[in-house]
């Protein structure tokens, strides 16, 4: 394992400065300031939420190396608070490792922060840095949320694997007729309701449904319900009481189930954040799912993370892939 570079402070300072337009955007306070190898620090990322920074490690560092990294971040960014996440290679590892070891609830540097409100394009989102590996908002989806907001006026939206309902908040802000959010966790859906209220949006508990996404897709299809836009943004790997899901193995199954509740002329927004799944293979899995559902689709857009704060190394495509298909 390569040691951290001796010029680390300079690297971290330069990385943040490359986000220039975001630094001066008063409507957006949440963005990535360090994106691993592309910014000169392999397998280390950092996200900024105002004066709060969250560093994620995708490799093992010694305690001394961790301290060096944290001290360099303080010197380069002068954060109000700095939290550290030690991310396992696969999400399933989380169940077998003490949560506190991976995602300490306390700040690694600076003052403790229970929660704060971050802005993205003028919308407010509640961030909780000590709540686990995920703190409330996936920043690589910012450009997709911008696109969605411009597409949904007067339309119905189904937000699958909703997490804290950012897509639902954005859809409502864009004038959607309805945004239905489904996630396995009631806790994060409650968080999503808080996000809606932060933005002055009314909350109907019937639009925040806790349960297995595949079960609910079957129910919706059986009832003949259909939506103008269906957003499918699953975790790369997840386990429920009855099933396991792997995006690299099972995305065609998800695309099939989601396609059955897309209205004619509606759009499926298929999302996948799996570095080991190439774009062509992902798009082929989506097409396979549509065929299994007996639907024909026309690709209308490919989206991904903003290259401004999610740069990729030369010759390497981003982990996040978003494939938008219009269904007949």
mmCIF file with all atom_site columns, C-alpha atoms in Angstrom, residues 39-250:
data_model
loop_
_atom_site.group_PDB
_atom_site.id
_atom_site.type_symbol
_atom_site.label_atom_id
_atom_site.label_alt_id
_atom_site.label_comp_id
_atom_site.label_asym_id
_atom_site.label_entity_id
_atom_site.label_seq_id
_atom_site.pdbx_PDB_ins_code
_atom_site.Cartn_x
_atom_site.Cartn_y
_atom_site.Cartn_z
_atom_site.occupancy
_atom_site.B_iso_or_equiv
_atom_site.pdbx_formal_charge
_atom_site.auth_seq_id
_atom_site.auth_comp_id
_atom_site.auth_asym_id
_atom_site.auth_atom_id
_atom_site.pdbx_PDB_model_num
ATOM 1   C CA . UNK A 1 39  ? -7.324  14.294  -7.268  1.00 0.00 ? 39  UNK A CA 1
ATOM 2   C CA . UNK A 1 40  ? -4.039  12.639  -6.338  1.00 0.00 ? 40  UNK A CA 1
ATOM 3   C CA . UNK A 1 41  ? -5.068  10.701  -3.219  1.00 0.00 ? 41  UNK A CA 1
ATOM 4   C CA . UNK A 1 42  ? -6.132  7.185   -4.277  1.00 0.00 ? 42  UNK A CA 1
ATOM 5   C CA . UNK A 1 43  ? -8.986  5.481   -2.394  1.00 0.00 ? 43  UNK A CA 1
ATOM 6   C CA . UNK A 1 44  ? -9.780  8.543   -0.299  1.00 0.00 ? 44  UNK A CA 1
ATOM 7   C CA . UNK A 1 45  ? -12.742 10.863  -0.857  1.00 0.00 ? 45  UNK A CA 1
ATOM 8   C CA . UNK A 1 46  ? -14.093 13.891  0.991   1.00 0.00 ? 46  UNK A CA 1
ATOM 9   C CA . UNK A 1 47  ? -17.458 15.629  0.843   1.00 0.00 ? 47  UNK A CA 1
ATOM 10  C CA . UNK A 1 48  ? -18.155 19.151  2.058   1.00 0.00 ? 48  UNK A CA 1
ATOM 11  C CA . UNK A 1 49  ? -21.413 20.280  3.609   1.00 0.00 ? 49  UNK A CA 1
ATOM 12  C CA . UNK A 1 50  ? -20.748 23.906  4.383   1.00 0.00 ? 50  UNK A CA 1
ATOM 13  C CA . UNK A 1 51  ? -18.060 23.881  7.066   1.00 0.00 ? 51  UNK A CA 1
ATOM 14  C CA . UNK A 1 52  ? -18.558 20.162  7.769   1.00 0.00 ? 52  UNK A CA 1
ATOM 15  C CA . UNK A 1 53  ? -16.328 17.697  5.909   1.00 0.00 ? 53  UNK A CA 1
ATOM 16  C CA . UNK A 1 54  ? -16.748 13.920  5.709   1.00 0.00 ? 54  UNK A CA 1
ATOM 17  C CA . UNK A 1 55  ? -13.671 11.896  4.711   1.00 0.00 ? 55  UNK A CA 1
ATOM 18  C CA . UNK A 1 56  ? -14.149 8.331   3.466   1.00 0.00 ? 56  UNK A CA 1
ATOM 19  C CA . UNK A 1 57  ? -11.372 5.734   3.365   1.00 0.00 ? 57  UNK A CA 1
ATOM 20  C CA . UNK A 1 58  ? -11.562 2.899   0.844   1.00 0.00 ? 58  UNK A CA 1
ATOM 21  C CA . UNK A 1 59  ? -8.252  1.390   2.003   1.00 0.00 ? 59  UNK A CA 1
ATOM 22  C CA . UNK A 1 60  ? -6.700  0.547   5.345   1.00 0.00 ? 60  UNK A CA 1
ATOM 23  C CA . UNK A 1 61  ? -4.514  3.188   6.943   1.00 0.00 ? 61  UNK A CA 1
ATOM 24  C CA . UNK A 1 62  ? -2.490  2.870   10.124  1.00 0.00 ? 62  UNK A CA 1
ATOM 25  C CA . UNK A 1 63  ? -3.569  5.103   13.017  1.00 0.00 ? 63  UNK A CA 1
ATOM 26  C CA . UNK A 1 64  ? -0.557  7.313   12.308  1.00 0.00 ? 64  UNK A CA 1
ATOM 27  C CA . UNK A 1 65  ? -1.507  7.615   8.619   1.00 0.00 ? 65  UNK A CA 1
ATOM 28  C CA . UNK A 1 66  ? -5.105  8.442   9.533   1.00 0.00 ? 66  UNK A CA 1
ATOM 29  C CA . UNK A 1 67  ? -3.877  11.162  11.884  1.00 0.00 ? 67  UNK A CA 1
ATOM 30  C CA . UNK A 1 68  ? -1.628  12.570  9.144   1.00 0.00 ? 68  UNK A CA 1
ATOM 31  C CA . UNK A 1 69  ? -4.540  12.678  6.706   1.00 0.00 ? 69  UNK A CA 1
ATOM 32  C CA . UNK A 1 70  ? -6.896  14.332  9.182   1.00 0.00 ? 70  UNK A CA 1
ATOM 33  C CA . UNK A 1 71  ? -4.305  16.923  10.230  1.00 0.00 ? 71  UNK A CA 1
ATOM 34  C CA . UNK A 1 72  ? -3.598  17.705  6.564   1.00 0.00 ? 72  UNK A CA 1
ATOM 35  C CA . UNK A 1 73  ? -7.316  18.171  5.903   1.00 0.00 ? 73  UNK A CA 1
ATOM 36  C CA . UNK A 1 74  ? -7.596  20.595  8.811   1.00 0.00 ? 74  UNK A CA 1
ATOM 37  C CA . UNK A 1 75  ? -4.600  22.557  7.529   1.00 0.00 ? 75  UNK A CA 1
ATOM 38  C CA . UNK A 1 76  ? -5.881  22.621  3.931   1.00 0.00 ? 76  UNK A CA 1
ATOM 39  C CA . UNK A 1 77  ? -9.602  23.227  4.457   1.00 0.00 ? 77  UNK A CA 1
ATOM 40  C CA . UNK A 1 78  ? -9.981  24.782  7.941   1.00 0.00 ? 78  UNK A CA 1
ATOM 41  C CA . UNK A 1 79  ? -13.206 22.853  8.553   1.00 0.00 ? 79  UNK A CA 1
ATOM 42  C CA . UNK A 1 80  ? -15.609 23.554  11.379  1.00 0.00 ? 80  UNK A CA 1
ATOM 43  C CA . UNK A 1 81  ? -15.843 19.796  11.852  1.00 0.00 ? 81  UNK A CA 1
ATOM 44  C CA . UNK A 1 82  ? -14.371 16.667  10.274  1.00 0.00 ? 82  UNK A CA 1
ATOM 45  C CA . UNK A 1 83  ? -15.919 13.185  10.355  1.00 0.00 ? 83  UNK A CA 1
ATOM 46  C CA . UNK A 1 84  ? -14.262 9.948   9.240   1.00 0.00 ? 84  UNK A CA 1
ATOM 47  C CA . UNK A 1 85  ? -15.809 6.906   7.526   1.00 0.00 ? 85  UNK A CA 1
ATOM 48  C CA . UNK A 1 86  ? -13.891 3.666   7.005   1.00 0.00 ? 86  UNK A CA 1
ATOM 49  C CA . UNK A 1 87  ? -15.734 2.025   4.143   1.00 0.00 ? 87  UNK A CA 1
ATOM 50  C CA . UNK A 1 88  ? -15.691 -1.755  3.604   1.00 0.00 ? 88  UNK A CA 1
ATOM 51  C CA . UNK A 1 89  ? -15.177 -3.079  0.098   1.00 0.00 ? 89  UNK A CA 1
ATOM 52  C CA . UNK A 1 90  ? -18.716 -4.438  0.096   1.00 0.00 ? 90  UNK A CA 1
ATOM 53  C CA . UNK A 1 91  ? -21.790 -3.195  1.927   1.00 0.00 ? 91  UNK A CA 1
ATOM 54  C CA . UNK A 1 92  ? -22.451 -6.666  3.333   1.00 0.00 ? 92  UNK A CA 1
ATOM 55  C CA . UNK A 1 93  ? -19.329 -6.308  5.492   1.00 0.00 ? 93  UNK A CA 1
ATOM 56  C CA . UNK A 1 94  ? -21.120 -3.691  7.571   1.00 0.00 ? 94  UNK A CA 1
ATOM 57  C CA . UNK A 1 95  ? -23.248 -6.355  9.253   1.00 0.00 ? 95  UNK A CA 1
ATOM 58  C CA . UNK A 1 96  ? -20.157 -8.159  10.515  1.00 0.00 ? 96  UNK A CA 1
ATOM 59  C CA . UNK A 1 97  ? -18.066 -5.215  11.679  1.00 0.00 ? 97  UNK A CA 1
ATOM 60  C CA . UNK A 1 98  ? -18.751 -2.944  14.637  1.00 0.00 ? 98  UNK A CA 1
ATOM 61  C CA . UNK A 1 99  ? -20.518 0.141   13.302  1.00 0.00 ? 99  UNK A CA 1
ATOM 62  C CA . UNK A 1 100 ? -18.517 2.439   15.556  1.00 0.00 ? 100 UNK A CA 1
ATOM 63  C CA . UNK A 1 101 ? -15.267 1.174   14.036  1.00 0.00 ? 101 UNK A CA 1
ATOM 64  C CA . UNK A 1 102 ? -16.424 2.013   10.518  1.00 0.00 ? 102 UNK A CA 1
ATOM 65  C CA . UNK A 1 103 ? -18.453 5.153   11.137  1.00 0.00 ? 103 UNK A CA 1
ATOM 66  C CA . UNK A 1 104 ? -17.623 6.797   14.468  1.00 0.00 ? 104 UNK A CA 1
ATOM 67  C CA . UNK A 1 105 ? -20.464 8.925   15.814  1.00 0.00 ? 105 UNK A CA 1
ATOM 68  C CA . UNK A 1 106 ? -18.047 11.538  17.107  1.00 0.00 ? 106 UNK A CA 1
ATOM 69  C CA . UNK A 1 107 ? -16.078 14.062  15.099  1.00 0.00 ? 107 UNK A CA 1
ATOM 70  C CA . UNK A 1 108 ? -12.491 13.098  14.242  1.00 0.00 ? 108 UNK A CA 1
ATOM 71  C CA . UNK A 1 109 ? -11.473 16.756  14.348  1.00 0.00 ? 109 UNK A CA 1
ATOM 72  C CA . UNK A 1 110 ? -13.328 19.907  15.349  1.00 0.00 ? 110 UNK A CA 1
ATOM 73  C CA . UNK A 1 111 ? -16.660 20.322  17.068  1.00 0.00 ? 111 UNK A CA 1
ATOM 74  C CA . UNK A 1 112 ? -19.395 17.668  17.167  1.00 0.00 ? 112 UNK A CA 1
ATOM 75  C CA . UNK A 1 113 ? -22.303 18.237  14.790  1.00 0.00 ? 113 UNK A CA 1
ATOM 76  C CA . UNK A 1 114 ? -25.543 16.354  15.349  1.00 0.00 ? 114 UNK A CA 1
ATOM 77  C CA . UNK A 1 115 ? -27.165 17.755  12.210  1.00 0.00 ? 115 UNK A CA 1
ATOM 78  C CA . UNK A 1 116 ? -26.992 20.649  9.781   1.00 0.00 ? 116 UNK A CA 1
ATOM 79  C CA . UNK A 1 117 ? -28.851 21.853  6.719   1.00 0.00 ? 117 UNK A CA 1
ATOM 80  C CA . UNK A 1 118 ? -26.971 21.742  3.416   1.00 0.00 ? 118 UNK A CA 1
ATOM 81  C CA . UNK A 1 119 ? -28.081 23.367  0.172   1.00 0.00 ? 119 UNK A CA 1
ATOM 82  C CA . UNK A 1 120 ? -28.172 21.896  -3.310  1.00 0.00 ? 120 UNK A CA 1
ATOM 83  C CA . UNK A 1 121 ? -29.383 24.237  -6.044  1.00 0.00 ? 121 UNK A CA 1
ATOM 84  C CA . UNK A 1 122 ? -31.402 26.157  -3.501  1.00 0.00 ? 122 UNK A CA 1
ATOM 85  C CA . UNK A 1 123 ? -33.081 23.129  -1.900  1.00 0.00 ? 123 UNK A CA 1
ATOM 86  C CA . UNK A 1 124 ? -32.390 22.163  1.715   1.00 0.00 ? 124 UNK A CA 1
ATOM 87  C CA . UNK A 1 125 ? -31.329 18.733  2.948   1.00 0.00 ? 125 UNK A CA 1
ATOM 88  C CA . UNK A 1 126 ? -30.712 17.548  6.490   1.00 0.00 ? 126 UNK A CA 1
ATOM 89  C CA . UNK A 1 127 ? -27.231 16.081  7.030   1.00 0.00 ? 127 UNK A CA 1
ATOM 90  C CA . UNK A 1 128 ? -26.428 13.877  10.041  1.00 0.00 ? 128 UNK A CA 1
ATOM 91  C CA . UNK A 1 129 ? -22.673 13.123  9.982   1.00 0.00 ? 129 UNK A CA 1
ATOM 92  C CA . UNK A 1 130 ? -22.697 10.658  12.879  1.00 0.00 ? 130 UNK A CA 1
ATOM 93  C CA . UNK A 1 131 ? -25.575 8.481   11.633  1.00 0.00 ? 131 UNK A CA 1
ATOM 94  C CA . UNK A 1 132 ? -23.530 5.842   9.800   1.00 0.00 ? 132 UNK A CA 1
ATOM 95  C CA . UNK A 1 133 ? -21.649 5.509   6.533   1.00 0.00 ? 133 UNK A CA 1
ATOM 96  C CA . UNK A 1 134 ? -24.242 7.574   4.655   1.00 0.00 ? 134 UNK A CA 1
ATOM 97  C CA . UNK A 1 135 ? -24.957 11.030  6.026   1.00 0.00 ? 135 UNK A CA 1
ATOM 98  C CA . UNK A 1 136 ? -28.148 11.987  4.175   1.00 0.00 ? 136 UNK A CA 1
ATOM 99  C CA . UNK A 1 137 ? -27.386 13.010  0.584   1.00 0.00 ? 137 UNK A CA 1
ATOM 100 C CA . UNK A 1 138 ? -25.573 11.272  -2.292  1.00 0.00 ? 138 UNK A CA 1
ATOM 101 C CA . UNK A 1 139 ? -23.724 14.122  -3.968  1.00 0.00 ? 139 UNK A CA 1
ATOM 102 C CA . UNK A 1 140 ? -22.910 12.329  -7.228  1.00 0.00 ? 140 UNK A CA 1
ATOM 103 C CA . UNK A 1 141 ? -26.627 12.474  -8.095  1.00 0.00 ? 141 UNK A CA 1
ATOM 104 C CA . UNK A 1 142 ? -26.706 16.297  -8.176  1.00 0.00 ? 142 UNK A CA 1
ATOM 105 C CA . UNK A 1 143 ? -26.789 16.584  -11.988 1.00 0.00 ? 143 UNK A CA 1
ATOM 106 C CA . UNK A 1 144 ? -29.468 13.885  -12.230 1.00 0.00 ? 144 UNK A CA 1
ATOM 107 C CA . UNK A 1 145 ? -31.607 15.758  -9.720  1.00 0.00 ? 145 UNK A CA 1
ATOM 108 C CA . UNK A 1 146 ? -31.193 18.951  -11.762 1.00 0.00 ? 146 UNK A CA 1
ATOM 109 C CA . UNK A 1 147 ? -32.383 17.083  -14.860 1.00 0.00 ? 147 UNK A CA 1
ATOM 110 C CA . UNK A 1 148 ? -35.315 15.507  -13.015 1.00 0.00 ? 148 UNK A CA 1
ATOM 111 C CA . UNK A 1 149 ? -36.594 18.818  -11.670 1.00 0.00 ? 149 UNK A CA 1
ATOM 112 C CA . UNK A 1 150 ? -36.961 20.150  -15.210 1.00 0.00 ? 150 UNK A CA 1
ATOM 113 C CA . UNK A 1 151 ? -38.825 17.053  -16.424 1.00 0.00 ? 151 UNK A CA 1
ATOM 114 C CA . UNK A 1 152 ? -41.628 16.427  -13.953 1.00 0.00 ? 152 UNK A CA 1
ATOM 115 C CA . UNK A 1 153 ? -44.055 19.345  -13.912 1.00 0.00 ? 153 UNK A CA 1
ATOM 116 C CA . UNK A 1 154 ? -47.571 17.924  -13.810 1.00 0.00 ? 154 UNK A CA 1
ATOM 117 C CA . UNK A 1 155 ? -46.277 14.341  -13.800 1.00 0.00 ? 155 UNK A CA 1
ATOM 118 C CA . UNK A 1 156 ? -46.359 11.500  -11.299 1.00 0.00 ? 156 UNK A CA 1
ATOM 119 C CA . UNK A 1 157 ? -43.040 10.213  -9.935  1.00 0.00 ? 157 UNK A CA 1
ATOM 120 C CA . UNK A 1 158 ? -42.160 6.915   -8.232  1.00 0.00 ? 158 UNK A CA 1
ATOM 121 C CA . UNK A 1 159 ? -38.917 7.089   -6.238  1.00 0.00 ? 159 UNK A CA 1
ATOM 122 C CA . UNK A 1 160 ? -37.567 3.587   -5.511  1.00 0.00 ? 160 UNK A CA 1
ATOM 123 C CA . UNK A 1 161 ? -34.905 2.937   -2.853  1.00 0.00 ? 161 UNK A CA 1
ATOM 124 C CA . UNK A 1 162 ? -35.734 6.475   -1.793  1.00 0.00 ? 162 UNK A CA 1
ATOM 125 C CA . UNK A 1 163 ? -33.294 6.780   1.131   1.00 0.00 ? 163 UNK A CA 1
ATOM 126 C CA . UNK A 1 164 ? -33.899 10.322  2.501   1.00 0.00 ? 164 UNK A CA 1
ATOM 127 C CA . UNK A 1 165 ? -36.142 11.145  -0.476  1.00 0.00 ? 165 UNK A CA 1
ATOM 128 C CA . UNK A 1 166 ? -33.959 13.693  -2.265  1.00 0.00 ? 166 UNK A CA 1
ATOM 129 C CA . UNK A 1 167 ? -35.486 12.751  -5.624  1.00 0.00 ? 167 UNK A CA 1
ATOM 130 C CA . UNK A 1 168 ? -38.945 13.146  -4.098  1.00 0.00 ? 168 UNK A CA 1
ATOM 131 C CA . UNK A 1 169 ? -38.102 16.590  -2.734  1.00 0.00 ? 169 UNK A CA 1
ATOM 132 C CA . UNK A 1 170 ? -36.704 17.685  -6.091  1.00 0.00 ? 170 UNK A CA 1
ATOM 133 C CA . UNK A 1 171 ? -39.696 16.275  -7.987  1.00 0.00 ? 171 UNK A CA 1
ATOM 134 C CA . UNK A 1 172 ? -42.117 18.154  -5.750  1.00 0.00 ? 172 UNK A CA 1
ATOM 135 C CA . UNK A 1 173 ? -40.073 21.341  -6.145  1.00 0.00 ? 173 UNK A CA 1
ATOM 136 C CA . UNK A 1 174 ? -40.288 20.817  -9.914  1.00 0.00 ? 174 UNK A CA 1
ATOM 137 C CA . UNK A 1 175 ? -44.073 20.740  -9.839  1.00 0.00 ? 175 UNK A CA 1
ATOM 138 C CA . UNK A 1 176 ? -44.724 16.998  -9.896  1.00 0.00 ? 176 UNK A CA 1
ATOM 139 C CA . UNK A 1 177 ? -48.358 16.029  -9.391  1.00 0.00 ? 177 UNK A CA 1
ATOM 140 C CA . UNK A 1 178 ? -47.270 13.321  -6.963  1.00 0.00 ? 178 UNK A CA 1
ATOM 141 C CA . UNK A 1 179 ? -44.005 11.834  -5.678  1.00 0.00 ? 179 UNK A CA 1
ATOM 142 C CA . UNK A 1 180 ? -44.280 8.391   -4.062  1.00 0.00 ? 180 UNK A CA 1
ATOM 143 C CA . UNK A 1 181 ? -41.183 7.336   -2.094  1.00 0.00 ? 181 UNK A CA 1
ATOM 144 C CA . UNK A 1 182 ? -40.504 3.675   -1.241  1.00 0.00 ? 182 UNK A CA 1
ATOM 145 C CA . UNK A 1 183 ? -37.661 2.382   0.918   1.00 0.00 ? 183 UNK A CA 1
ATOM 146 C CA . UNK A 1 184 ? -37.109 -0.592  3.221   1.00 0.00 ? 184 UNK A CA 1
ATOM 147 C CA . UNK A 1 185 ? -36.285 1.707   6.155   1.00 0.00 ? 185 UNK A CA 1
ATOM 148 C CA . UNK A 1 186 ? -38.924 3.741   7.960   1.00 0.00 ? 186 UNK A CA 1
ATOM 149 C CA . UNK A 1 187 ? -36.142 5.683   9.686   1.00 0.00 ? 187 UNK A CA 1
ATOM 150 C CA . UNK A 1 188 ? -34.764 7.158   6.462   1.00 0.00 ? 188 UNK A CA 1
ATOM 151 C CA . UNK A 1 189 ? -38.285 7.835   5.164   1.00 0.00 ? 189 UNK A CA 1
ATOM 152 C CA . UNK A 1 190 ? -38.952 9.863   8.323   1.00 0.00 ? 190 UNK A CA 1
ATOM 153 C CA . UNK A 1 191 ? -35.741 11.714  7.488   1.00 0.00 ? 191 UNK A CA 1
ATOM 154 C CA . UNK A 1 192 ? -37.163 12.261  4.000   1.00 0.00 ? 192 UNK A CA 1
ATOM 155 C CA . UNK A 1 193 ? -40.304 13.780  5.498   1.00 0.00 ? 193 UNK A CA 1
ATOM 156 C CA . UNK A 1 194 ? -38.073 16.178  7.439   1.00 0.00 ? 194 UNK A CA 1
ATOM 157 C CA . UNK A 1 195 ? -36.372 17.134  4.161   1.00 0.00 ? 195 UNK A CA 1
ATOM 158 C CA . UNK A 1 196 ? -39.741 17.861  2.577   1.00 0.00 ? 196 UNK A CA 1
ATOM 159 C CA . UNK A 1 197 ? -40.787 20.084  5.464   1.00 0.00 ? 197 UNK A CA 1
ATOM 160 C CA . UNK A 1 198 ? -37.445 21.908  5.348   1.00 0.00 ? 198 UNK A CA 1
ATOM 161 C CA . UNK A 1 199 ? -38.417 22.984  1.845   1.00 0.00 ? 199 UNK A CA 1
ATOM 162 C CA . UNK A 1 200 ? -41.932 24.060  2.767   1.00 0.00 ? 200 UNK A CA 1
ATOM 163 C CA . UNK A 1 201 ? -43.526 21.002  1.172   1.00 0.00 ? 201 UNK A CA 1
ATOM 164 C CA . UNK A 1 202 ? -46.589 19.300  2.608   1.00 0.00 ? 202 UNK A CA 1
ATOM 165 C CA . UNK A 1 203 ? -46.197 15.690  3.724   1.00 0.00 ? 203 UNK A CA 1
ATOM 166 C CA . UNK A 1 204 ? -48.679 12.892  3.080   1.00 0.00 ? 204 UNK A CA 1
ATOM 167 C CA . UNK A 1 205 ? -47.652 9.711   4.904   1.00 0.00 ? 205 UNK A CA 1
ATOM 168 C CA . UNK A 1 206 ? -49.193 7.655   2.079   1.00 0.00 ? 206 UNK A CA 1
ATOM 169 C CA . UNK A 1 207 ? -46.343 8.916   -0.131  1.00 0.00 ? 207 UNK A CA 1
ATOM 170 C CA . UNK A 1 208 ? -43.631 7.553   2.214   1.00 0.00 ? 208 UNK A CA 1
ATOM 171 C CA . UNK A 1 209 ? -43.947 3.791   2.095   1.00 0.00 ? 209 UNK A CA 1
ATOM 172 C CA . UNK A 1 210 ? -41.701 1.438   4.076   1.00 0.00 ? 210 UNK A CA 1
ATOM 173 C CA . UNK A 1 211 ? -41.238 -2.023  2.626   1.00 0.00 ? 211 UNK A CA 1
ATOM 174 C CA . UNK A 1 212 ? -39.455 -4.217  0.114   1.00 0.00 ? 212 UNK A CA 1
ATOM 175 C CA . UNK A 1 213 ? -39.276 -2.418  -3.239  1.00 0.00 ? 213 UNK A CA 1
ATOM 176 C CA . UNK A 1 214 ? -39.874 -5.587  -5.280  1.00 0.00 ? 214 UNK A CA 1
ATOM 177 C CA . UNK A 1 215 ? -42.946 -6.466  -3.200  1.00 0.00 ? 215 UNK A CA 1
ATOM 178 C CA . UNK A 1 216 ? -44.377 -3.000  -3.673  1.00 0.00 ? 216 UNK A CA 1
ATOM 179 C CA . UNK A 1 217 ? -43.700 -3.003  -7.408  1.00 0.00 ? 217 UNK A CA 1
ATOM 180 C CA . UNK A 1 218 ? -45.719 -6.219  -7.665  1.00 0.00 ? 218 UNK A CA 1
ATOM 181 C CA . UNK A 1 219 ? -48.563 -4.649  -5.680  1.00 0.00 ? 219 UNK A CA 1
ATOM 182 C CA . UNK A 1 220 ? -48.593 -1.483  -7.762  1.00 0.00 ? 220 UNK A CA 1
ATOM 183 C CA . UNK A 1 221 ? -48.549 -3.452  -11.018 1.00 0.00 ? 221 UNK A CA 1
ATOM 184 C CA . UNK A 1 222 ? -51.363 -5.730  -9.819  1.00 0.00 ? 222 UNK A CA 1
ATOM 185 C CA . UNK A 1 223 ? -53.461 -2.654  -8.993  1.00 0.00 ? 223 UNK A CA 1
ATOM 186 C CA . UNK A 1 224 ? -52.766 -1.240  -12.441 1.00 0.00 ? 224 UNK A CA 1
ATOM 187 C CA . UNK A 1 225 ? -50.986 1.851   -11.135 1.00 0.00 ? 225 UNK A CA 1
ATOM 188 C CA . UNK A 1 226 ? -48.528 3.577   -13.444 1.00 0.00 ? 226 UNK A CA 1
ATOM 189 C CA . UNK A 1 227 ? -46.216 6.557   -13.134 1.00 0.00 ? 227 UNK A CA 1
ATOM 190 C CA . UNK A 1 228 ? -44.848 9.040   -15.627 1.00 0.00 ? 228 UNK A CA 1
ATOM 191 C CA . UNK A 1 229 ? -41.330 8.850   -14.184 1.00 0.00 ? 229 UNK A CA 1
ATOM 192 C CA . UNK A 1 230 ? -39.869 5.941   -12.197 1.00 0.00 ? 230 UNK A CA 1
ATOM 193 C CA . UNK A 1 231 ? -36.477 6.473   -10.546 1.00 0.00 ? 231 UNK A CA 1
ATOM 194 C CA . UNK A 1 232 ? -34.666 3.240   -9.645  1.00 0.00 ? 232 UNK A CA 1
ATOM 195 C CA . UNK A 1 233 ? -31.541 3.991   -7.618  1.00 0.00 ? 233 UNK A CA 1
ATOM 196 C CA . UNK A 1 234 ? -30.730 0.809   -5.669  1.00 0.00 ? 234 UNK A CA 1
ATOM 197 C CA . UNK A 1 235 ? -27.716 0.184   -3.453  1.00 0.00 ? 235 UNK A CA 1
ATOM 198 C CA . UNK A 1 236 ? -25.033 -1.944  -5.093  1.00 0.00 ? 236 UNK A CA 1
ATOM 199 C CA . UNK A 1 237 ? -25.847 -4.688  -2.605  1.00 0.00 ? 237 UNK A CA 1
ATOM 200 C CA . UNK A 1 238 ? -28.691 -5.063  -0.109  1.00 0.00 ? 238 UNK A CA 1
ATOM 201 C CA . UNK A 1 239 ? -30.389 -7.696  2.008   1.00 0.00 ? 239 UNK A CA 1
ATOM 202 C CA . UNK A 1 240 ? -33.990 -7.787  3.163   1.00 0.00 ? 240 UNK A CA 1
ATOM 203 C CA . UNK A 1 241 ? -35.804 -10.384 5.249   1.00 0.00 ? 241 UNK A CA 1
ATOM 204 C CA . UNK A 1 242 ? -36.712 -12.363 2.161   1.00 0.00 ? 242 UNK A CA 1
ATOM 205 C CA . UNK A 1 243 ? -34.108 -11.644 -0.513  1.00 0.00 ? 243 UNK A CA 1
ATOM 206 C CA . UNK A 1 244 ? -30.670 -10.400 -1.482  1.00 0.00 ? 244 UNK A CA 1
ATOM 207 C CA . UNK A 1 245 ? -30.038 -7.919  -4.256  1.00 0.00 ? 245 UNK A CA 1
ATOM 208 C CA . UNK A 1 246 ? -26.828 -7.306  -6.186  1.00 0.00 ? 246 UNK A CA 1
ATOM 209 C CA . UNK A 1 247 ? -26.912 -4.597  -8.860  1.00 0.00 ? 247 UNK A CA 1
ATOM 210 C CA . UNK A 1 248 ? -24.254 -6.355  -10.934 1.00 0.00 ? 248 UNK A CA 1
ATOM 211 C CA . UNK A 1 249 ? -26.306 -9.572  -10.943 1.00 0.00 ? 249 UNK A CA 1
ATOM 212 C CA . UNK A 1 250 ? -29.935 -8.527  -10.561 1.00 0.00 ? 250 UNK A CA 1
#
